[in-house]
């Protein structure tokens, strides 16, 4: 979703800085998600393995 917003913003404005900022936001969100999974474990995978 963020990638699509970034691309559309870049196409409309031609400002590559805006695209790069959105890209950084996406990377930060992915890192936050990975940290959350590491802290809490991935319960969905554990549940599926118990079947």
Coordinates of C-alpha atoms in Angstrom, one line a residue:
X1 CA 0.0 0.0 0.0
X2 CA 2.7 2.5 1.0
X3 CA 4.7 1.6 -2.1
X4 CA 1.7 2.4 -4.3
X5 CA 1.2 5.7 -2.5
X6 CA 4.9 6.5 -2.9
X7 CA 4.9 5.7 -6.6
X8 CA 1.7 7.7 -7.3
X9 CA 3.1 10.7 -5.4
X10 CA 6.4 10.4 -7.4
X11 CA 4.5 10.2 -10.7
X12 CA 2.4 13.3 -9.8
X13 CA 5.1 15.5 -8.4
X14 CA 8.3 14.2 -9.9
X15 CA 9.9 14.6 -6.5
X16 CA 12.2 11.6 -5.8
X17 CA 12.7 12.7 -2.2
X18 CA 9.0 12.0 -1.4
X19 CA 9.3 8.5 -2.9
X20 CA 12.4 7.8 -0.9
X21 CA 10.7 9.0 2.3
X22 CA 7.8 6.7 1.8
X23 CA 10.2 3.9 1.1
X24 CA 12.0 4.5 4.4
X25 CA 8.6 4.5 6.2
X26 CA 7.8 1.1 4.7
X27 CA 11.2 -0.3 5.8
X28 CA 10.6 1.0 9.4
X29 CA 7.2 -0.6 9.5
X30 CA 8.7 -3.9 8.4
X31 CA 11.4 -3.7 11.0
X32 CA 8.8 -2.9 13.7
X33 CA 6.8 -5.9 12.6
X34 CA 9.8 -8.2 12.7
X35 CA 10.7 -7.0 16.2
X36 CA 7.1 -7.6 17.4
X37 CA 7.2 -11.2 16.0
X38 CA 10.6 -11.8 17.7
X39 CA 9.2 -10.5 21.1
X40 CA 5.9 -12.2 21.0
X41 CA 6.6 -15.2 18.8
X42 CA 4.6 -16.1 15.8
X43 CA 1.6 -17.7 17.4
X44 CA -0.1 -18.4 14.1
X45 CA 2.8 -20.6 13.0
X46 CA 2.8 -22.4 16.3
X47 CA -0.9 -23.0 16.1
X48 CA -0.7 -24.5 12.6
X49 CA 2.2 -26.8 13.7
X50 CA 0.0 -28.2 16.4
X51 CA -2.6 -29.6 14.0

